[in-house]
XYZ file of C-alpha atoms in Angstrom:
619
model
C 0.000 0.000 0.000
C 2.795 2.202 0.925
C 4.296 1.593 -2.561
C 0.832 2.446 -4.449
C 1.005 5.981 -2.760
C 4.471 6.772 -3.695
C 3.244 6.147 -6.850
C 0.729 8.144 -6.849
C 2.439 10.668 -5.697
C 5.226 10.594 -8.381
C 2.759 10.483 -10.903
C 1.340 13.871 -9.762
C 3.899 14.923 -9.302
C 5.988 14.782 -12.373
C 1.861 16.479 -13.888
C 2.990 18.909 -11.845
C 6.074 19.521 -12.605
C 5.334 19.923 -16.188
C 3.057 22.887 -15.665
C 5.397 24.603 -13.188
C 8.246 24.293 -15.992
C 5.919 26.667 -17.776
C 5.599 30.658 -17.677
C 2.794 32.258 -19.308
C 4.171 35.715 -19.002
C 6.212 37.102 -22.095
C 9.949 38.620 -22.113
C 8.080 41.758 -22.714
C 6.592 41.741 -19.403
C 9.323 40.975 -17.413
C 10.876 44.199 -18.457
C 8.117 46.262 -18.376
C 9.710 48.191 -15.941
C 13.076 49.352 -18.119
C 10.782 50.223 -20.936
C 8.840 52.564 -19.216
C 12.382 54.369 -17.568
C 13.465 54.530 -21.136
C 10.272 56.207 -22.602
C 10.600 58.500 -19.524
C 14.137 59.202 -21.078
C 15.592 57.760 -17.217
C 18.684 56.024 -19.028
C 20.152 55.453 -15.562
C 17.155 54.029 -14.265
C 16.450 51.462 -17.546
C 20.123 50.533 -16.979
C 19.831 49.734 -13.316
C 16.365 47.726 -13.908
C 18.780 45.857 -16.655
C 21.182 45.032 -14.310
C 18.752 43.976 -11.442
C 16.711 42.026 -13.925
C 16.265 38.488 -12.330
C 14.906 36.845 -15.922
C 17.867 38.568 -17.793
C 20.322 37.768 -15.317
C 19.624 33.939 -15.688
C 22.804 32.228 -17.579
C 20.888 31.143 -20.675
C 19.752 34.916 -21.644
C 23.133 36.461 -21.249
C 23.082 37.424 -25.079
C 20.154 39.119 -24.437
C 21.576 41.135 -21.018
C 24.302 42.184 -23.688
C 22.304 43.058 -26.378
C 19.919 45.348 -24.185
C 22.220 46.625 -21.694
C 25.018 47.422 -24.817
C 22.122 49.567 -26.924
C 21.530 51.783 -23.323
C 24.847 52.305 -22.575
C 24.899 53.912 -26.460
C 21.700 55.859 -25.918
C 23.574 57.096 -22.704
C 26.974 58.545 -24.410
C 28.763 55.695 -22.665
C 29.955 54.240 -26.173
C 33.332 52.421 -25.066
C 31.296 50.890 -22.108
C 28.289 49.675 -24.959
C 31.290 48.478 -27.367
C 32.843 46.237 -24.556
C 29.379 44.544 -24.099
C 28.544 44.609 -27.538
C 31.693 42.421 -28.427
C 31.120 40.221 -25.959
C 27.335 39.308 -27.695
C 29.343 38.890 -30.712
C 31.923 36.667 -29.261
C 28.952 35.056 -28.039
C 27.085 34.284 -31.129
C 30.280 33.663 -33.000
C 31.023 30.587 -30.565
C 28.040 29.130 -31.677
C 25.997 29.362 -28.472
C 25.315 25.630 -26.379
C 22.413 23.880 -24.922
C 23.372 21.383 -22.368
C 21.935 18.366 -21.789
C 19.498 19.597 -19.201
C 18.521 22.654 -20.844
C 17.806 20.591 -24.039
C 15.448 18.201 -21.885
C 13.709 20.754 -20.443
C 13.060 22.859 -23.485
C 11.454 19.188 -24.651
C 9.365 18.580 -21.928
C 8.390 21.974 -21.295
C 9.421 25.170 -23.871
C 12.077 26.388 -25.441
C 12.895 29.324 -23.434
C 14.250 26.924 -21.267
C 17.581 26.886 -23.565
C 19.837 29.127 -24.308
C 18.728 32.541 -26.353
C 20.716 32.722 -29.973
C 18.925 35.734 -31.102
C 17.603 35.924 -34.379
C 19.544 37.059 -37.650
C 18.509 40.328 -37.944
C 19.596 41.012 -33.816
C 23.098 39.432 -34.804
C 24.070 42.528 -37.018
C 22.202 45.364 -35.793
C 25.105 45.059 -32.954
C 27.662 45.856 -35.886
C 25.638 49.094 -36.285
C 25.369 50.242 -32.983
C 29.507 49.528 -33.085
C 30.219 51.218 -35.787
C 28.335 54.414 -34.599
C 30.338 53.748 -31.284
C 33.426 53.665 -32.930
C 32.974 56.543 -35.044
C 31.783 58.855 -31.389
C 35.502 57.942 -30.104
C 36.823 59.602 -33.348
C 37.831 56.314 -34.833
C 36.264 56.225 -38.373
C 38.519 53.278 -39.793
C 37.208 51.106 -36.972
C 33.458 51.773 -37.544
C 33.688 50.897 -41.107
C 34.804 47.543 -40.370
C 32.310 47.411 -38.316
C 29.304 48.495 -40.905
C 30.976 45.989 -43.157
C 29.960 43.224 -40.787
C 26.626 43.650 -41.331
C 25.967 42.237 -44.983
C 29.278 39.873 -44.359
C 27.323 38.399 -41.491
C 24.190 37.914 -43.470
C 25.738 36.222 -45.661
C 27.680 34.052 -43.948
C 24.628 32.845 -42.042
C 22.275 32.288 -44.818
C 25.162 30.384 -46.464
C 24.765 27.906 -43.898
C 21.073 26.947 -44.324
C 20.813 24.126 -46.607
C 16.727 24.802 -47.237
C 14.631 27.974 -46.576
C 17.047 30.339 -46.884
C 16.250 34.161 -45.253
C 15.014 36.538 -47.462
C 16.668 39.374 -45.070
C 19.976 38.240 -46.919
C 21.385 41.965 -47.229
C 20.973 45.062 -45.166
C 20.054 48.385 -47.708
C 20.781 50.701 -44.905
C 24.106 49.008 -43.673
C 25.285 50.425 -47.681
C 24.385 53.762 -46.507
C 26.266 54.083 -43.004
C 29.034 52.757 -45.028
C 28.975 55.574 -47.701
C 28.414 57.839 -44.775
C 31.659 56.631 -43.322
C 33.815 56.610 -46.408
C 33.028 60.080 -47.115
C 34.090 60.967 -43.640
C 37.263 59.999 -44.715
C 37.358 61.361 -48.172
C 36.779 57.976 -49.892
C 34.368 59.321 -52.328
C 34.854 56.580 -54.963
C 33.919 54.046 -52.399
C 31.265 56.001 -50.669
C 29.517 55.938 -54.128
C 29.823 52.555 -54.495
C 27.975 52.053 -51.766
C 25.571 54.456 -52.133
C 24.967 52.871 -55.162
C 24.667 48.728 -53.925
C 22.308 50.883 -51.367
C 20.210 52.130 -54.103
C 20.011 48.512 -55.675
C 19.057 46.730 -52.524
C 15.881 49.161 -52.495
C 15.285 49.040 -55.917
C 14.807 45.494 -55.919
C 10.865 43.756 -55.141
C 9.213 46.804 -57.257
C 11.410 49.309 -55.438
C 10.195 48.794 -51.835
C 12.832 47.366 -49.712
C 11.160 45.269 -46.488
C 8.364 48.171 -46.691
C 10.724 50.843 -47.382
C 11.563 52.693 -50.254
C 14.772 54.946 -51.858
C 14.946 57.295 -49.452
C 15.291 60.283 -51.437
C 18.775 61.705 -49.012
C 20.355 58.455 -50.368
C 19.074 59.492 -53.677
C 20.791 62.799 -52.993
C 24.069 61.696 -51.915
C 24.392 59.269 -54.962
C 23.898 62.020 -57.278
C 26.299 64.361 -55.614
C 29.192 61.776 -55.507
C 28.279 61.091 -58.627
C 29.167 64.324 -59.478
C 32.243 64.782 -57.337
C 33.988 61.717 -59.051
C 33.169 63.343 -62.484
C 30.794 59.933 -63.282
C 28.836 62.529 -65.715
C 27.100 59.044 -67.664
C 26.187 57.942 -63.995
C 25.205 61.321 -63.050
C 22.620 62.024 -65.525
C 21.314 58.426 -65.569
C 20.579 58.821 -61.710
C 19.427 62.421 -62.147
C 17.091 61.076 -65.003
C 15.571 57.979 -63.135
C 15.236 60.018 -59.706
C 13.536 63.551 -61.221
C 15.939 65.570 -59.203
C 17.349 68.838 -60.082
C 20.705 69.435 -60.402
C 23.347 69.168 -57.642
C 25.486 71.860 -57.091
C 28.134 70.545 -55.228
C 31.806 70.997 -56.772
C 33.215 69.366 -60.158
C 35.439 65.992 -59.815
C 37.620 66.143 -56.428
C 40.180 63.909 -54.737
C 40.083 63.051 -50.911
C 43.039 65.001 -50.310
C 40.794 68.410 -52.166
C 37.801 67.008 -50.519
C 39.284 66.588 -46.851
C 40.878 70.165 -47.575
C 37.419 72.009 -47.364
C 36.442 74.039 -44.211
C 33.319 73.136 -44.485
C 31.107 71.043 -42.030
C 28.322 68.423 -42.391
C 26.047 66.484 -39.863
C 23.921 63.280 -41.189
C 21.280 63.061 -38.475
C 19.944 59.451 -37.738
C 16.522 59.704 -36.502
C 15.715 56.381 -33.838
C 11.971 56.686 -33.872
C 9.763 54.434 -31.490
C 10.504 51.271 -29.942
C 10.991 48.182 -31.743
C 8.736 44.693 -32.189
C 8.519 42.180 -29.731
C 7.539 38.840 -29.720
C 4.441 37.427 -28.241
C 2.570 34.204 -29.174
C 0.005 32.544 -30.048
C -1.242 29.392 -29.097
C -3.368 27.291 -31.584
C -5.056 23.931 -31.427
C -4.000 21.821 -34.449
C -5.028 18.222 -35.909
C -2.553 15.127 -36.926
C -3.662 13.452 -40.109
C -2.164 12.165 -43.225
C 1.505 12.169 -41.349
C 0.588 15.978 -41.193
C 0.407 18.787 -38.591
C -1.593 21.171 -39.442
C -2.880 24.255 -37.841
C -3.867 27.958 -39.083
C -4.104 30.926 -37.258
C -4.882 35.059 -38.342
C -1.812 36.867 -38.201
C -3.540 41.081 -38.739
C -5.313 40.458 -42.357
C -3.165 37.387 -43.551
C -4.239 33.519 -42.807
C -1.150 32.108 -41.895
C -0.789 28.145 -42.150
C 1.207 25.789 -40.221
C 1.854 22.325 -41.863
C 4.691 20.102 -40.168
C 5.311 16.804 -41.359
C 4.945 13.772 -38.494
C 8.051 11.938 -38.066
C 7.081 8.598 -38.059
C 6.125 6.476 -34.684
C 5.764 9.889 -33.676
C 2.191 10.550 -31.173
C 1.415 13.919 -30.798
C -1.289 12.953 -28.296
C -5.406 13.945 -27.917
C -4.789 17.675 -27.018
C -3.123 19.595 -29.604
C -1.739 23.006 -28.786
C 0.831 24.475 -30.668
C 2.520 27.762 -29.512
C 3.648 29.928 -32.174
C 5.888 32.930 -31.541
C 4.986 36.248 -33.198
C 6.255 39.802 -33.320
C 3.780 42.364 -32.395
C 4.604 45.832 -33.977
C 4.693 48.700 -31.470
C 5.123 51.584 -33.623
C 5.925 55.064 -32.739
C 4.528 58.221 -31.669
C 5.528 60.274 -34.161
C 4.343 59.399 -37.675
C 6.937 61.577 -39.104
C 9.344 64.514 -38.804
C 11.465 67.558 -40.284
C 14.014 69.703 -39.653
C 14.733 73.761 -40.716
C 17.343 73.994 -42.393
C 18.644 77.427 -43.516
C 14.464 78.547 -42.946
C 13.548 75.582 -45.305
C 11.691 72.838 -44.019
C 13.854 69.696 -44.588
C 12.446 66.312 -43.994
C 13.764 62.591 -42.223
C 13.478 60.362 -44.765
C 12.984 56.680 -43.763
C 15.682 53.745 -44.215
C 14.784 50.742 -41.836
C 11.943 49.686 -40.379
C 12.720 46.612 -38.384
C 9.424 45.325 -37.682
C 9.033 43.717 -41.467
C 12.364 42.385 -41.226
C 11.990 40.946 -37.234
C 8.690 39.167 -38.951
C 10.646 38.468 -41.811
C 13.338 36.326 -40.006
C 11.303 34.884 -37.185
C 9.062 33.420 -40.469
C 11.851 31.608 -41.912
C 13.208 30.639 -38.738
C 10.505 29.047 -37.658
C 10.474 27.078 -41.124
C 13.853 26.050 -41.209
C 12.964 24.775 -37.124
C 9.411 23.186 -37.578
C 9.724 19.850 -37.055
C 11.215 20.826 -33.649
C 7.503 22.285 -32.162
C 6.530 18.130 -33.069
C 9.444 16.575 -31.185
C 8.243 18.548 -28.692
C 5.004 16.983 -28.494
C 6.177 13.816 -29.109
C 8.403 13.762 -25.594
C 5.528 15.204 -23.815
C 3.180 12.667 -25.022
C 6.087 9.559 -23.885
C 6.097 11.484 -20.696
C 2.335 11.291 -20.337
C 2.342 7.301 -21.695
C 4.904 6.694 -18.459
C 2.483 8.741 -16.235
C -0.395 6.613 -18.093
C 0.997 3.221 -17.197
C 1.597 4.081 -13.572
C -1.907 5.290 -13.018
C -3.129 1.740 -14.425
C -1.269 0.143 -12.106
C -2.311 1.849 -8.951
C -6.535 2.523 -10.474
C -6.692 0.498 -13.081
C -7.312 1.225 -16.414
C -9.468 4.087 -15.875
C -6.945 5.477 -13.651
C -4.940 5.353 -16.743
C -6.807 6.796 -19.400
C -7.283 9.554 -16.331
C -3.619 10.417 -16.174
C -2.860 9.629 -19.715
C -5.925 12.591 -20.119
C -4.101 15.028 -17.029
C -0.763 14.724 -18.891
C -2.064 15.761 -22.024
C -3.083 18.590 -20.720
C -0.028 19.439 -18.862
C 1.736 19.084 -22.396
C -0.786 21.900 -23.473
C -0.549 23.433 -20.259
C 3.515 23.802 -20.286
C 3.457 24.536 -24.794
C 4.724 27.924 -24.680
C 6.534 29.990 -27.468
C 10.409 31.646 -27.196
C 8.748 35.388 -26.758
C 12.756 36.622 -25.820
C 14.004 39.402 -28.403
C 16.066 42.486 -28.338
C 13.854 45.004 -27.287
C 15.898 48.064 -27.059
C 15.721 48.221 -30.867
C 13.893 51.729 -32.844
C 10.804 51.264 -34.931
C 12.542 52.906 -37.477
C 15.893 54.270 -38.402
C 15.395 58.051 -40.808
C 18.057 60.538 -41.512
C 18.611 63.554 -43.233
C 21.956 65.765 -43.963
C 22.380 69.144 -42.675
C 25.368 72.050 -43.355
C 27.105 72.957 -40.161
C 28.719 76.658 -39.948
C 31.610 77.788 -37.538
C 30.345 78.267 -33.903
C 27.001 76.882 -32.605
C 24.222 75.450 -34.955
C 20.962 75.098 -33.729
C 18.294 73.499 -35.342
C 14.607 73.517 -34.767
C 13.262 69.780 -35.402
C 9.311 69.533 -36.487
C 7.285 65.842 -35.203
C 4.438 64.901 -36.308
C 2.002 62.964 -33.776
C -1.525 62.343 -32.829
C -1.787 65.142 -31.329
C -0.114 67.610 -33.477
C 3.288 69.067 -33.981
C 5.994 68.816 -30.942
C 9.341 70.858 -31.657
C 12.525 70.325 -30.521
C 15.435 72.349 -30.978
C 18.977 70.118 -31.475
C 22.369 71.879 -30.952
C 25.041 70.745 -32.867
C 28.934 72.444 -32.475
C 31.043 72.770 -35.557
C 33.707 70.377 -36.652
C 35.127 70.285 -39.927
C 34.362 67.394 -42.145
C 31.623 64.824 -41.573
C 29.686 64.208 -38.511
C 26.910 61.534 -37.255
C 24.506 62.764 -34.799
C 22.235 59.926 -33.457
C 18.833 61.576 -32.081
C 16.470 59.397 -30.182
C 12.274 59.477 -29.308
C 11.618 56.156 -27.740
C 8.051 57.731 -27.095
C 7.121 61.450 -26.584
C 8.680 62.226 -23.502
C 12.677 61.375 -22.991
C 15.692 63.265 -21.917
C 18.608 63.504 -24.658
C 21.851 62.780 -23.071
C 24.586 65.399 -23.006
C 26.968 64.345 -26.045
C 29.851 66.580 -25.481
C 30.973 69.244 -22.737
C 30.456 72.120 -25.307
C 26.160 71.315 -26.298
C 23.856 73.959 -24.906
C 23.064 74.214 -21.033
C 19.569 72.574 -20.733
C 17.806 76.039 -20.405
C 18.463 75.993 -24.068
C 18.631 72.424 -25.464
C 15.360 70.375 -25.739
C 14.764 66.818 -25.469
C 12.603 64.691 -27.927
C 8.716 65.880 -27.955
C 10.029 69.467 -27.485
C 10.783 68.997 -23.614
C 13.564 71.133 -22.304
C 16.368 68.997 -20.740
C 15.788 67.704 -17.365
C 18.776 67.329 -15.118
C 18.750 63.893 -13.871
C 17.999 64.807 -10.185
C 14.479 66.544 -10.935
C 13.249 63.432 -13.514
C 14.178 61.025 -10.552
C 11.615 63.112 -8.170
C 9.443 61.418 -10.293
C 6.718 58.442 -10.608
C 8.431 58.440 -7.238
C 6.178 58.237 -4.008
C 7.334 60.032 -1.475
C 6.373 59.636 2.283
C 5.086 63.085 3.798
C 4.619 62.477 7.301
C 1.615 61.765 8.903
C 0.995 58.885 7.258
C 0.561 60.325 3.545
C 2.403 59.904 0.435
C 2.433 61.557 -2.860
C 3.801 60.557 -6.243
C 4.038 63.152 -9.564
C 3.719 61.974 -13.069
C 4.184 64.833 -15.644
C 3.322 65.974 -19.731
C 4.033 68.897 -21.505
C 1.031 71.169 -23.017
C 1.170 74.097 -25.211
C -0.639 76.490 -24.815
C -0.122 79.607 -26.557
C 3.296 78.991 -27.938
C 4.019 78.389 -24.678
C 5.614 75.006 -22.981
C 3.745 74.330 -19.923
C 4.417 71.184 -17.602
C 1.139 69.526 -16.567
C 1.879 68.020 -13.204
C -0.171 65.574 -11.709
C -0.791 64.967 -7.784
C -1.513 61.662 -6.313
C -2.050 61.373 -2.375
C -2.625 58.049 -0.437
C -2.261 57.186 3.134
C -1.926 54.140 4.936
C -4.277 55.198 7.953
C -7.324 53.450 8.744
C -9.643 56.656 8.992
C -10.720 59.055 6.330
C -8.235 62.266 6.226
C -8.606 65.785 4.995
C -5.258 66.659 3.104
C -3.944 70.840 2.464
C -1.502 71.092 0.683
C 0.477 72.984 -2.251
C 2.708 72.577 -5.317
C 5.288 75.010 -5.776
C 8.442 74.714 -8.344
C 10.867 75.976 -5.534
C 10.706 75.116 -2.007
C 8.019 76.652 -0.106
C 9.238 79.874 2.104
C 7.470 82.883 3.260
C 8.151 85.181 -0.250
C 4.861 82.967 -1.938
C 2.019 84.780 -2.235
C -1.423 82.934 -1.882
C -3.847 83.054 -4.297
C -6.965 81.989 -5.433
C -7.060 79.390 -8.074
C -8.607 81.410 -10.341
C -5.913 84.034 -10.040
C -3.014 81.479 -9.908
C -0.762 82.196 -12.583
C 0.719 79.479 -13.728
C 2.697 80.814 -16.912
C 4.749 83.438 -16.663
C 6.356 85.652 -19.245
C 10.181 85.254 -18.390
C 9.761 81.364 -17.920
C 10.354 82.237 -14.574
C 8.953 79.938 -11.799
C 5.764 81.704 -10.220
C 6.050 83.064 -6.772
C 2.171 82.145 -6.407
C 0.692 79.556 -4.976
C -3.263 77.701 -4.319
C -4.147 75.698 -1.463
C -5.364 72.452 -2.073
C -7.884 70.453 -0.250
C -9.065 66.651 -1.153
C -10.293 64.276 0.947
C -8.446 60.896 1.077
C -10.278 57.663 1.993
C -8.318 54.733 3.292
C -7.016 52.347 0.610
C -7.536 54.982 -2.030
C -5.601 57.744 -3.877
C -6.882 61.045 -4.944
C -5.389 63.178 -7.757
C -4.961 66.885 -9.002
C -3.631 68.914 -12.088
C -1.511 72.043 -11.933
C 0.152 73.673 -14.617
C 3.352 75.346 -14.415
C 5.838 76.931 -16.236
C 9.066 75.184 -15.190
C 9.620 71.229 -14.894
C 11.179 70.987 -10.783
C 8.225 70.453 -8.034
C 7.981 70.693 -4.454
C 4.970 69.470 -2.661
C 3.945 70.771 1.382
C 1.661 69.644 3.464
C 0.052 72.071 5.520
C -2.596 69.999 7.165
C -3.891 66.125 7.980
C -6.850 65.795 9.923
C-alpha cells in the first residue's frame, strides 16, 4: 500500500512539474519596468532595472543582457562601455551558443525558453551598427567601417549555412548607406559611391520597396552628388534622369586630399523613432492526419498556415496546442518629422523599419525549425504514456486513461513559445543631412504625432568634415543625453517631444512616491502642453495614506521650495505661466479628501519642470 502511494504521488507529481516548468508571461513583461524608464528618457534608471533584472540575469539569456544593456549604454553617451558589451554578444554568437543536456530536456518537456537565447539574424548585425556608430563617437572612423561591413558579411555568412529555406533578409540596404556615410568621412568618395549605389540597388529590388521601405530620397541625394564629385557625368545624368531631381550643385570631380581640404562642415542626423517589435505568441489547437500537422491561425489580415510533417512512430497525443511565436509591432509616436534647415523645411526620410524584417526572419526561422515544435510533443506525449501506465497500475485502467488525459493537458498546459528578443531596438531608423557653420548650430526639429506638432530644438557644435549625430524618441517624452561638454546648457537644449532637458535629479523626483509624514504619500507623473506657444508642464498629484480613517489633506505645489516670499492666491488668479519662464512666486491651497485604501489626484500647470509638494494639514 505504501508503494501504491508513492506512486501516486510521483505520478502527480511529475503532472505537476510539467506545468510549473511553464511561464505564461512574455519577455516583454518581465521588463516592463526598463521600458517605461526609457520612454521616460531615465537612461540610468532602464540601466539599473537591466542590471537587477532576475529573468535577464539567468545564464541562458546572457546574449540578451548584452544586447539590451550594450544599446543603453549607447543611448547614454557611454559608447566604449556599450562596445565592450557589444563584443562580448558577438563573441557570443560567433562561438556558436550551447544547450546542455538539461537545458535541451527541459526545453522538450516543457518550452524552449528553457535553452539558451541565440537571437535571431537580424539582432546578430544590428550590434555591428550600434559599433560602428560607437566607434565613429571615439573619433575612430577606420574602426566603424569595419564594423558596418559586418553587417551584410554576417548575413551572408549565415544564410550560407542553411541548406533549405534560406532568409530573405539576406542583405541590409541601410548598412550600404552608413558605409557611404563613413567613407566620405574619410574622403573615400569613390567608395562612398559605391555604396551608395549597392544601397540604391538593394531598395530598388521587389518593385522598389525594400522590407516596406523605399529609396529614401537623401540616399538618392548623396548618390547624385558623388556622382558628381567623381566626375561619373554618364552615372550622373542616368541617376538624375531615373530620380527627377534637379541638379546638384556641389563641386566638379575632387580627390580626398581636395575634398578633406574644405572648411566646411556636415552632420547626417539618424533619426531612432519608437521602440521596436517584440515577440508574443500565439497558441493554436491543431489536428494530426495524413503524417501531417496542421494548424492555421490570423496573423492582422493574412491567414497564416502551419503544416509540419509527423516523423514517423511519432504521437502527438489527444490535445493539440501548438505555440507559435509572433512579433507584435509597437510603432511610434511620431508618424513623421522635419528639420529647418537654412528657414527651409527639410524632412527625415525613412531607411529601416525593423518590424518587417523581425517578422521576416522569425518566419523563416521558424520554417527552417518546424519539425522541432513536433518533437516537442512527441516527448511530452512519452512522458504522459509513463504517467499513463503508472496510473493503471495503482486505479486500473481508468486510472490510466485519467492520467494519460491530465498529462495531455499538462503538455498543453507547459506549450509555450520563445517570446525573448532584443527590445531596445527603434521602430525605425530616418536621416537627413544638414550644413554645419563655424560656432554653434541650432536646429529647430518639427514631429508629427496624434496630437499635433511637438518641436525640438537640437544643438550641434562645428567640426570640420563629416559628422553623425544619433537623435532618439523612444516615445514622446525622454531626456537627450549630453553628447559633449560644449552642447547647450539645458535652459536651451530640448529633449525629444520638445521637452527642455531635465537634469537627472528633478526626472528622478518622479513616478516616485514620497512619504510626507503623517501617514501620507504623494507621487508626480508629468506631460508637456502648449498652450499659446508656450511650454507648460502639466503636473499631476496623487495622495494616499496608509491610515485606517478618512483624512482631509492641504496642501500645495510650488516649483521651488516653499518659504514665506509665496504669495497665496486663489485658483482662479493662480498664474501658472509666466512671461520670463520664470517659476511663479504664487501659490493655491489644495484640499481633497483621502479615503483609506484609495488615492486622490490633481492637475496644476506650471511653467518650469522641478516640483515641491507641502503639506500644511492632515486631519
Amino acid at each position: 500500500m505504501k508503494l501504491s502511494i508513492s506512486k501516486g504521488k510521483y505520478a502527480v507529481g511529475l503532472l505537476l512539474l510539467l506545468i510549473a516548468f511553464s511561464s505564461c508571461s512574455t519577455y516583454n513583461s518581465k521588463t516592463s519596468d526598463i521600458e517605461a524608464n526609457l520612454f521616460n528618457g531615465a537612461y540610468d534608471k532602464a540601466i539599473s532595472g537591466i542590471e537587477k533584472n532576475s529573468f535577464l540575469n539567468k545564464k541562458r539569456n546572457r546574449l540578451l543582457y548584452l544586447l539590451e544593456k550594450g544599446k543603453v549604454e549607447h543611448m547614454r553617451g557611454n559608447y566604449a562601455e556599450s562596445n565592450k558589451l557589444l563584443e562580448e554578444a558577438y563573441i557570443m554568437i560567433e562561438d556558436r551558443i550551447k544547450t546542455k543536456a538539461g537545458q535541451a530536456v527541459a526545453a522538450k518537456f516543457t518550452n524552449p525558453m528553457a535553452e539558451p537565447y541565440k537571437g535571431e539574424d537580424f539582432e546578430k548585425v544590428t550590434l555591428f551598427y550600434y559599433k560602428a556608430l560607437n566607434y565613429f563617437a571615439m573619433g575612430m572612423p577606420n574602426e566603424a567601417l569595419v564594423e558596418a561591413k559586418r553587417i551584410n558579411l554576417k548575413l551572408y555568412e549565415l544564410n550560407e549555412n542553411y541548406k533549405e529555406n534560406k532568409n530573405r533578409y539576406s542583405e541590409d540596404a541601410f548598412s550600404q548607406i552608413l558605409q557611404g556615410i563613413l567613407y566620405e568621412s574619410t574622403g573615400d568618395i569613390n567608395n562612398a559611391f559605391i555604396a551608395y549605389r549597392n544601397a540604391a540597388e538593394i531598395y530598388g529590388r521587389n518593385n522598389g520597396e525594400y522590407f516596406g521601405v523605399t529609396t529614401p530620397v537623401q540616399l538618392q541625394k548623396d548618390l547624385l552628388r558623388t556622382a558628381k564629385l567623381m566626375g561619373f557625368t554618364q552615372e550622373y545624368n542616368d541617376y538624375r534622369n531615373k530620380f527627377k531631381l534637379p541638379a546638384d550643385d556641389s563641386a566638379a570631380k575632387t580627390s580626398p586630399a581636395d575634398y578633406q581640404a574644405v572648411n566646411k562642415g556636415e552632420a547626417v542626423i539618424f533619426w531612432e523613432n519608437g521602440i521596436g517589435p517584440a515577440k508574443d505568441q500565439i497558441v493554436i489547437t491543431a489536428s494530426g492526419a495524413a503524417g501531417i500537422f496542421y494548424g492555421s491561425y490570423m496573423d492582422g489580415d493574412h491567414l497564416e498556415e502551419i503544416i509540419i510533417p509527423i516523423p514517423v512512430g511519432s504521437d502527438i497525443g489527444t490535445i493539440n496546442a501548438i505555440a507559435i511565436p509572433r512579433y507584435r509591432e509597437r510603432g511610434s509616436y511620431y508618424t513623421g518629422a522635419e528639420i529647418d534647415v537654412n528657414g527651409k523645411p527639410q524632412p527625415f526620410y525613412l531607411a529601416q523599419d525593423f518590424y518587417p524584417i523581425a517578422k521576416q526572419c522569425l518566419k523563416d526561422r521558424m520554417l527552417r525549425e518546424t519539425i522541432d515544435l513536433v518533437l516537442r510533443f512527441a516527448a511530452k506525449k512519452a512522458a504522459g504514456a509513463g504517467l499513463a501506465a503508472i496510473g493503471s497500475q495503482l486505479m486500473g485502467d481508468t486510472g490510466g486513461d485519467l492520467v494519460q488525459i491530465g498529462a495531455d493537458i499538462a503538455g498543453a498546459a507547459t506549450e509555450k513559445a520563445d517570446t525573448r528578443n532584443w527590445q531596445t531596438l527603434p521602430a525605425t531608423i530616418s536621416y537627413t543631412r544638414v550644413p554645419l557653420h563655424e560656432g554653434e548650430n541650432k536646429f529647430v526639429i518639427r514631429k508629427q504625432g496624434p496630437e499635433g506638432i511637438d518641436t525640438d530644438t537640437l544643438v550641434i557644435p562645428f567640426k570640420r568634415g563629416l559628422q553623425i549625430v544619433n537623435y532618439y524618441d523612444v516615445g514622446r517624452t525622454q531626456v537627450i543625453p549630453n553628447q559633449t561638454e560644449n552642447t547647450a546648457s539645458a535652459a536651451q537644449t530640448k529633449g525629444a517631444g520638445g521637452i527642455p532637458l531635465i537634469k537627472k535629479e528633478i526626472l528622478e523626483k518622479y513616478d516616485t512616491w514620497h512619504d510626507a509624514g503623517n501617514g501620507v504619500s504623494y507621487k508626480v507623473n508629468f506631460r508637456v502642453n502648449r498652450t499659446l506657444g508656450q511650454e507648460l508642464y502639466e503636473k499631476k498629484i496623487t495622495l494616499k495614506q496608509t491610515g485606517t480613517a478618512t483624512k482631509t489633506i492641504t496642501y500645495t505645489v510650488t516649483e521651488t521650495p516653499f518659504d514665506n516670499s509665496y504669495t497665496e492666491v486663489k485658483q482662479a488668479d493662480y498664474k501658472n505661466a509666466t512671461e520670463d519662464g520664470k517659476p511663479s512666486k504664487e501659490y493655491i491651497k489644495i484640499t481633497q479628501q483621502l479615503k483609506p485604501g484609495e488615492e486622490a489626484s490633481y492637475l496644476v500647470h506650471q511653467t518650469t519642470p522641478d516640483f515641491y509638494v507641502t503639506i500644511f494639514k492632515a486631519e
